[in-house]
Amino acid sequence: FETGETVALVGVSGGGKTTVARLLQRFWDIDSGSIRINGVDIRDYRLDALRDVVTVVPQDVYLFNMSVEENLRLANAKASREEIERAAGEAQAAEFIQKLPKGYDTVVGERGLRLSGGEKQRLSIAQALLKNSPVLVLDEASASLDSENEKLVNMGVNKIKKGRATLVIAHRISTIQNADRIVVIKNGSAIAGGRYAELLKTCPYFKRLIGDEYE
């Protein structure tokens, strides 16, 4: 897919969507064919270089038992305080950080236990902004949040998607409808691709899937 394009992976649970994202990160290597970024096979990248190129915003965010700033700085050790605060602002995280007992110096607890799910997601988005990778993988960050946190997280997601190639493991109908392109996954294989309206007309499996899984 292209820079600036959002591609949604759609399929039943266990159908292979997450596997596709993990192959892109080289958790495993593919048995045949190739995955290329800017024409380069990802197996030709050093793993640390590939991690710099691909950023993942998961549903289950892991934060370390250190301060907010230290967690954010893990994404970019050279970031200035001004850059950290700007990223937090764009991720819709600055307001809640300022309300914490020690602001950016507040220790968040193991796995971020002192923060809500929405707050952790917004910190994860701020990390992605600081890392500034050209390829972004979203395991739809707002899927399990309440409506207010969903709105805030989606505002942050829209910031990080700009100018990047974005692969979304889609859980919500709104995400699927708004994607530039949809790839339908069935039993580990891509069986169709296109825009939402097009697939409703040409892919019976997709139409059935939308009715069964995403309503």
PDB file of C-alpha atoms in Angstrom:
ATOM      1  CA  PHE A   1       0.000   0.000   0.000  1.00  0.00           C
ATOM      2  CA  GLU A   2       0.990   3.616  -0.481  1.00  0.00           C
ATOM      3  CA  THR A   3       2.063   6.467   1.800  1.00  0.00           C
ATOM      4  CA  GLY A   4      -1.044   8.232   3.084  1.00  0.00           C
ATOM      5  CA  GLU A   5      -3.268   5.208   2.383  1.00  0.00           C
ATOM      6  CA  THR A   6      -5.279   3.360   5.040  1.00  0.00           C
ATOM      7  CA  VAL A   7      -5.875  -0.336   4.374  1.00  0.00           C
ATOM      8  CA  ALA A   8      -8.317  -2.227   6.607  1.00  0.00           C
ATOM      9  CA  LEU A   9      -7.986  -5.965   7.181  1.00  0.00           C
ATOM     10  CA  VAL A  10     -11.419  -7.549   7.649  1.00  0.00           C
ATOM     11  CA  GLY A  11     -12.259 -11.114   8.636  1.00  0.00           C
ATOM     12  CA  VAL A  12     -13.640 -13.358  11.356  1.00  0.00           C
ATOM     13  CA  SER A  13     -11.794 -13.731  14.643  1.00  0.00           C
ATOM     14  CA  GLY A  14      -8.951 -16.191  14.130  1.00  0.00           C
ATOM     15  CA  GLY A  15      -9.029 -15.765  10.352  1.00  0.00           C
ATOM     16  CA  GLY A  16      -5.508 -14.395  10.028  1.00  0.00           C
ATOM     17  CA  LYS A  17      -5.752 -10.591  10.403  1.00  0.00           C
ATOM     18  CA  THR A  18      -3.339 -10.367  13.330  1.00  0.00           C
ATOM     19  CA  THR A  19      -1.011 -12.891  11.688  1.00  0.00           C
ATOM     20  CA  VAL A  20      -0.654 -10.554   8.696  1.00  0.00           C
ATOM     21  CA  ALA A  21       0.371  -7.715  11.015  1.00  0.00           C
ATOM     22  CA  ARG A  22       2.848  -9.936  12.848  1.00  0.00           C
ATOM     23  CA  LEU A  23       4.415 -11.123   9.610  1.00  0.00           C
ATOM     24  CA  LEU A  24       5.003  -7.472   8.727  1.00  0.00           C
ATOM     25  CA  GLN A  25       6.911  -7.142  12.005  1.00  0.00           C
ATOM     26  CA  ARG A  26       8.825 -10.401  11.352  1.00  0.00           C
ATOM     27  CA  PHE A  27       7.589 -12.187  14.433  1.00  0.00           C
ATOM     28  CA  TRP A  28       7.686 -15.056  11.943  1.00  0.00           C
ATOM     29  CA  ASP A  29       9.065 -15.264   8.420  1.00  0.00           C
ATOM     30  CA  ILE A  30       6.785 -16.137   5.515  1.00  0.00           C
ATOM     31  CA  ASP A  31       7.105 -19.540   3.807  1.00  0.00           C
ATOM     32  CA  SER A  32       6.826 -18.185   0.271  1.00  0.00           C
ATOM     33  CA  GLY A  33       6.611 -14.880  -1.585  1.00  0.00           C
ATOM     34  CA  SER A  34       7.853 -11.659  -0.014  1.00  0.00           C
ATOM     35  CA  ILE A  35       6.805  -8.605   1.975  1.00  0.00           C
ATOM     36  CA  ARG A  36       8.451  -5.425   0.722  1.00  0.00           C
ATOM     37  CA  ILE A  37       8.732  -1.886   2.047  1.00  0.00           C
ATOM     38  CA  ASN A  38       9.874   0.616  -0.584  1.00  0.00           C
ATOM     39  CA  GLY A  39      10.823  -2.339  -2.759  1.00  0.00           C
ATOM     40  CA  VAL A  40      13.083  -3.910  -0.113  1.00  0.00           C
ATOM     41  CA  ASP A  41      12.271  -7.380   1.242  1.00  0.00           C
ATOM     42  CA  ILE A  42      11.765  -7.009   4.989  1.00  0.00           C
ATOM     43  CA  ARG A  43      14.073 -10.009   5.508  1.00  0.00           C
ATOM     44  CA  ASP A  44      16.878  -7.775   4.225  1.00  0.00           C
ATOM     45  CA  TYR A  45      16.287  -5.263   7.024  1.00  0.00           C
ATOM     46  CA  ARG A  46      18.079  -5.629  10.339  1.00  0.00           C
ATOM     47  CA  LEU A  47      15.395  -6.248  12.961  1.00  0.00           C
ATOM     48  CA  ASP A  48      16.181  -2.986  14.750  1.00  0.00           C
ATOM     49  CA  ALA A  49      15.916  -1.109  11.440  1.00  0.00           C
ATOM     50  CA  LEU A  50      12.561  -2.771  10.707  1.00  0.00           C
ATOM     51  CA  ARG A  51      11.317  -1.715  14.159  1.00  0.00           C
ATOM     52  CA  ASP A  52      12.210   1.861  13.237  1.00  0.00           C
ATOM     53  CA  VAL A  53      10.193   1.628  10.006  1.00  0.00           C
ATOM     54  CA  VAL A  54       7.070  -0.027  11.459  1.00  0.00           C
ATOM     55  CA  THR A  55       5.167   1.234  14.516  1.00  0.00           C
ATOM     56  CA  VAL A  56       2.341  -0.740  16.134  1.00  0.00           C
ATOM     57  CA  VAL A  57      -0.437   0.738  18.275  1.00  0.00           C
ATOM     58  CA  PRO A  58      -2.035  -2.292  19.967  1.00  0.00           C
ATOM     59  CA  GLN A  59      -5.336  -2.638  21.791  1.00  0.00           C
ATOM     60  CA  ASP A  60      -3.566  -3.908  24.910  1.00  0.00           C
ATOM     61  CA  VAL A  61      -1.026  -1.176  25.669  1.00  0.00           C
ATOM     62  CA  TYR A  62       1.926  -2.089  27.893  1.00  0.00           C
ATOM     63  CA  LEU A  63       3.452   0.714  29.943  1.00  0.00           C
ATOM     64  CA  PHE A  64       6.407   0.298  32.282  1.00  0.00           C
ATOM     65  CA  ASN A  65       6.531   1.158  35.975  1.00  0.00           C
ATOM     66  CA  MET A  66       8.170   4.518  35.375  1.00  0.00           C
ATOM     67  CA  SER A  67       7.071   8.085  34.773  1.00  0.00           C
ATOM     68  CA  VAL A  68       4.867   9.260  31.924  1.00  0.00           C
ATOM     69  CA  GLU A  69       7.802  11.094  30.361  1.00  0.00           C
ATOM     70  CA  GLU A  70      10.112   8.072  30.649  1.00  0.00           C
ATOM     71  CA  ASN A  71       7.497   5.860  28.968  1.00  0.00           C
ATOM     72  CA  LEU A  72       7.091   8.370  26.143  1.00  0.00           C
ATOM     73  CA  ARG A  73      10.841   8.757  25.764  1.00  0.00           C
ATOM     74  CA  LEU A  74      11.146   5.011  25.073  1.00  0.00           C
ATOM     75  CA  ALA A  75       9.781   5.818  21.602  1.00  0.00           C
ATOM     76  CA  ASN A  76      12.425   8.472  20.958  1.00  0.00           C
ATOM     77  CA  ALA A  77      15.254   8.820  23.449  1.00  0.00           C
ATOM     78  CA  LYS A  78      16.442  12.042  21.799  1.00  0.00           C
ATOM     79  CA  ALA A  79      13.072  13.822  21.975  1.00  0.00           C
ATOM     80  CA  SER A  80      13.082  17.191  23.709  1.00  0.00           C
ATOM     81  CA  ARG A  81      10.560  17.996  26.432  1.00  0.00           C
ATOM     82  CA  GLU A  82       8.870  20.327  23.954  1.00  0.00           C
ATOM     83  CA  GLU A  83       8.521  17.478  21.410  1.00  0.00           C
ATOM     84  CA  ILE A  84       7.137  15.175  24.100  1.00  0.00           C
ATOM     85  CA  GLU A  85       4.548  17.734  25.158  1.00  0.00           C
ATOM     86  CA  ARG A  86       3.597  18.419  21.531  1.00  0.00           C
ATOM     87  CA  ALA A  87       3.095  14.691  20.859  1.00  0.00           C
ATOM     88  CA  ALA A  88       0.990  14.365  24.011  1.00  0.00           C
ATOM     89  CA  GLY A  89      -1.128  17.291  22.873  1.00  0.00           C
ATOM     90  CA  GLU A  90      -1.710  15.856  19.406  1.00  0.00           C
ATOM     91  CA  ALA A  91      -2.581  12.486  20.989  1.00  0.00           C
ATOM     92  CA  GLN A  92      -5.221  14.179  23.189  1.00  0.00           C
ATOM     93  CA  ALA A  93      -3.201  13.127  26.273  1.00  0.00           C
ATOM     94  CA  ALA A  94      -1.871  16.470  27.553  1.00  0.00           C
ATOM     95  CA  GLU A  95      -4.965  17.391  29.565  1.00  0.00           C
ATOM     96  CA  PHE A  96      -5.096  14.223  31.662  1.00  0.00           C
ATOM     97  CA  ILE A  97      -1.292  14.227  32.123  1.00  0.00           C
ATOM     98  CA  GLN A  98      -1.428  17.736  33.564  1.00  0.00           C
ATOM     99  CA  LYS A  99      -4.036  16.537  36.088  1.00  0.00           C
ATOM    100  CA  LEU A 100      -1.815  13.695  37.368  1.00  0.00           C
ATOM    101  CA  PRO A 101      -0.184  14.266  40.796  1.00  0.00           C
ATOM    102  CA  LYS A 102       3.261  15.023  39.321  1.00  0.00           C
ATOM    103  CA  GLY A 103       2.284  15.627  35.686  1.00  0.00           C
ATOM    104  CA  TYR A 104       4.825  14.106  33.294  1.00  0.00           C
ATOM    105  CA  ASP A 105       6.875  12.889  36.281  1.00  0.00           C
ATOM    106  CA  THR A 106       4.013  10.730  37.627  1.00  0.00           C
ATOM    107  CA  VAL A 107       4.901   7.025  37.829  1.00  0.00           C
ATOM    108  CA  VAL A 108       2.137   5.094  36.070  1.00  0.00           C
ATOM    109  CA  GLY A 109       2.586   1.692  37.780  1.00  0.00           C
ATOM    110  CA  GLU A 110       3.255  -1.722  36.274  1.00  0.00           C
ATOM    111  CA  ARG A 111       1.388  -2.025  32.943  1.00  0.00           C
ATOM    112  CA  GLY A 112       0.074   1.510  33.560  1.00  0.00           C
ATOM    113  CA  LEU A 113      -2.329   0.300  36.249  1.00  0.00           C
ATOM    114  CA  ARG A 114      -2.856   3.845  37.544  1.00  0.00           C
ATOM    115  CA  LEU A 115      -4.283   4.941  34.195  1.00  0.00           C
ATOM    116  CA  SER A 116      -7.543   4.134  32.421  1.00  0.00           C
ATOM    117  CA  GLY A 117      -7.660   2.187  29.170  1.00  0.00           C
ATOM    118  CA  GLY A 118      -8.304   5.360  27.181  1.00  0.00           C
ATOM    119  CA  GLU A 119      -5.413   7.185  28.860  1.00  0.00           C
ATOM    120  CA  LYS A 120      -3.016   4.338  28.080  1.00  0.00           C
ATOM    121  CA  GLN A 121      -4.167   4.301  24.460  1.00  0.00           C
ATOM    122  CA  ARG A 122      -3.520   8.025  24.129  1.00  0.00           C
ATOM    123  CA  LEU A 123      -0.004   7.597  25.537  1.00  0.00           C
ATOM    124  CA  SER A 124       0.571   4.822  22.991  1.00  0.00           C
ATOM    125  CA  ILE A 125      -0.495   7.210  20.219  1.00  0.00           C
ATOM    126  CA  ALA A 126       1.885   9.856  21.604  1.00  0.00           C
ATOM    127  CA  GLN A 127       4.675   7.266  21.479  1.00  0.00           C
ATOM    128  CA  ALA A 128       3.835   6.563  17.826  1.00  0.00           C
ATOM    129  CA  LEU A 129       3.976  10.278  17.039  1.00  0.00           C
ATOM    130  CA  LEU A 130       7.387  10.552  18.693  1.00  0.00           C
ATOM    131  CA  LYS A 131       8.708   7.497  16.871  1.00  0.00           C
ATOM    132  CA  ASN A 132       7.453   8.916  13.538  1.00  0.00           C
ATOM    133  CA  SER A 133       7.701   5.713  11.481  1.00  0.00           C
ATOM    134  CA  PRO A 134       6.499   5.653   7.852  1.00  0.00           C
ATOM    135  CA  VAL A 135       4.440   2.458   8.364  1.00  0.00           C
ATOM    136  CA  LEU A 136       1.761   2.266  11.051  1.00  0.00           C
ATOM    137  CA  VAL A 137      -0.149  -0.817  12.226  1.00  0.00           C
ATOM    138  CA  LEU A 138      -3.320  -0.207  14.252  1.00  0.00           C
ATOM    139  CA  ASP A 139      -5.092  -2.991  16.081  1.00  0.00           C
ATOM    140  CA  GLU A 140      -8.017  -0.628  16.178  1.00  0.00           C
ATOM    141  CA  ALA A 141      -7.126   1.268  19.298  1.00  0.00           C
ATOM    142  CA  SER A 142     -10.607   2.513  20.247  1.00  0.00           C
ATOM    143  CA  ALA A 143     -12.518  -0.749  19.786  1.00  0.00           C
ATOM    144  CA  SER A 144     -13.044  -1.538  23.490  1.00  0.00           C
ATOM    145  CA  LEU A 145     -13.410   2.012  24.863  1.00  0.00           C
ATOM    146  CA  ASP A 146     -16.403   4.031  25.995  1.00  0.00           C
ATOM    147  CA  SER A 147     -17.745   6.687  23.631  1.00  0.00           C
ATOM    148  CA  GLU A 148     -15.881   9.649  25.173  1.00  0.00           C
ATOM    149  CA  ASN A 149     -12.507   7.889  25.189  1.00  0.00           C
ATOM    150  CA  GLU A 150     -13.209   6.503  21.716  1.00  0.00           C
ATOM    151  CA  LYS A 151     -13.684  10.038  20.410  1.00  0.00           C
ATOM    152  CA  LEU A 152     -10.421  11.259  21.966  1.00  0.00           C
ATOM    153  CA  VAL A 153      -8.412   8.246  20.820  1.00  0.00           C
ATOM    154  CA  ASN A 154      -9.760   8.542  17.272  1.00  0.00           C
ATOM    155  CA  MET A 155      -8.713  12.193  17.185  1.00  0.00           C
ATOM    156  CA  GLY A 156      -5.189  11.100  18.074  1.00  0.00           C
ATOM    157  CA  VAL A 157      -5.269   8.254  15.539  1.00  0.00           C
ATOM    158  CA  ASN A 158      -6.225  10.691  12.782  1.00  0.00           C
ATOM    159  CA  LYS A 159      -3.097  12.700  13.639  1.00  0.00           C
ATOM    160  CA  ILE A 160      -0.679   9.770  13.372  1.00  0.00           C
ATOM    161  CA  LYS A 161      -2.213   8.436  10.152  1.00  0.00           C
ATOM    162  CA  LYS A 162      -1.324  11.564   8.181  1.00  0.00           C
ATOM    163  CA  GLY A 163       1.528  10.954   5.762  1.00  0.00           C
ATOM    164  CA  ARG A 164       1.919   7.298   6.705  1.00  0.00           C
ATOM    165  CA  ALA A 165       0.971   3.968   5.202  1.00  0.00           C
ATOM    166  CA  THR A 166      -1.522   2.615   7.724  1.00  0.00           C
ATOM    167  CA  LEU A 167      -2.671  -0.988   8.157  1.00  0.00           C
ATOM    168  CA  VAL A 168      -5.726  -1.349  10.404  1.00  0.00           C
ATOM    169  CA  ILE A 169      -7.009  -4.579  11.907  1.00  0.00           C
ATOM    170  CA  ALA A 170     -10.622  -3.455  11.684  1.00  0.00           C
ATOM    171  CA  HIS A 171     -13.198  -4.101  14.407  1.00  0.00           C
ATOM    172  CA  ARG A 172     -15.715  -1.330  13.763  1.00  0.00           C
ATOM    173  CA  ILE A 173     -17.943  -0.734  10.760  1.00  0.00           C
ATOM    174  CA  SER A 174     -16.988   2.965  10.719  1.00  0.00           C
ATOM    175  CA  THR A 175     -13.315   2.089  10.283  1.00  0.00           C
ATOM    176  CA  ILE A 176     -14.090  -0.276   7.426  1.00  0.00           C
ATOM    177  CA  GLN A 177     -16.265   2.273   5.645  1.00  0.00           C
ATOM    178  CA  ASN A 178     -13.646   5.028   5.952  1.00  0.00           C
ATOM    179  CA  ALA A 179     -10.661   2.953   4.787  1.00  0.00           C
ATOM    180  CA  ASP A 180      -9.113   3.789   1.412  1.00  0.00           C
ATOM    181  CA  ARG A 181      -8.993   0.078   0.676  1.00  0.00           C
ATOM    182  CA  ILE A 182     -10.288  -3.089   2.349  1.00  0.00           C
ATOM    183  CA  VAL A 183      -8.671  -6.517   2.196  1.00  0.00           C
ATOM    184  CA  VAL A 184     -10.947  -9.432   3.098  1.00  0.00           C
ATOM    185  CA  ILE A 185      -9.159 -12.257   4.936  1.00  0.00           C
ATOM    186  CA  LYS A 186     -10.566 -15.799   5.061  1.00  0.00           C
ATOM    187  CA  ASN A 187      -8.707 -18.786   6.505  1.00  0.00           C
ATOM    188  CA  GLY A 188      -5.403 -16.959   6.286  1.00  0.00           C
ATOM    189  CA  SER A 189      -5.776 -15.839   2.667  1.00  0.00           C
ATOM    190  CA  ALA A 190      -6.818 -12.563   1.043  1.00  0.00           C
ATOM    191  CA  ILE A 191      -9.896 -13.391  -1.009  1.00  0.00           C
ATOM    192  CA  ALA A 192     -10.991  -9.889  -2.108  1.00  0.00           C
ATOM    193  CA  GLY A 193      -9.999  -6.241  -2.009  1.00  0.00           C
ATOM    194  CA  GLY A 194     -11.543  -2.866  -2.799  1.00  0.00           C
ATOM    195  CA  ARG A 195     -13.686  -0.076  -1.383  1.00  0.00           C
ATOM    196  CA  TYR A 196     -16.612  -0.736   0.937  1.00  0.00           C
ATOM    197  CA  ALA A 197     -19.442  -0.174  -1.566  1.00  0.00           C
ATOM    198  CA  GLU A 198     -17.640  -2.178  -4.221  1.00  0.00           C
ATOM    199  CA  LEU A 199     -17.106  -5.201  -1.967  1.00  0.00           C
ATOM    200  CA  LEU A 200     -20.734  -5.210  -0.850  1.00  0.00           C
ATOM    201  CA  LYS A 201     -21.643  -5.735  -4.510  1.00  0.00           C
ATOM    202  CA  THR A 202     -18.894  -8.132  -5.564  1.00  0.00           C
ATOM    203  CA  CYS A 203     -18.017 -10.220  -2.489  1.00  0.00           C
ATOM    204  CA  PRO A 204     -20.862 -12.211  -0.864  1.00  0.00           C
ATOM    205  CA  TYR A 205     -18.543 -13.325   1.938  1.00  0.00           C
ATOM    206  CA  PHE A 206     -17.782  -9.700   2.824  1.00  0.00           C
ATOM    207  CA  LYS A 207     -21.468  -8.775   2.797  1.00  0.00           C
ATOM    208  CA  ARG A 208     -22.271 -11.713   5.071  1.00  0.00           C
ATOM    209  CA  LEU A 209     -19.303 -10.898   7.304  1.00  0.00           C
ATOM    210  CA  ILE A 210     -20.403  -7.294   7.783  1.00  0.00           C
ATOM    211  CA  GLY A 211     -23.884  -8.446   8.776  1.00  0.00           C
ATOM    212  CA  ASP A 212     -22.652 -11.178  11.109  1.00  0.00           C
ATOM    213  CA  GLU A 213     -19.575  -9.673  12.725  1.00  0.00           C
ATOM    214  CA  TYR A 214     -19.666  -5.902  12.573  1.00  0.00           C
ATOM    215  CA  GLU A 215     -23.186  -4.861  13.482  1.00  0.00           C
TER     216      GLU A 215
END
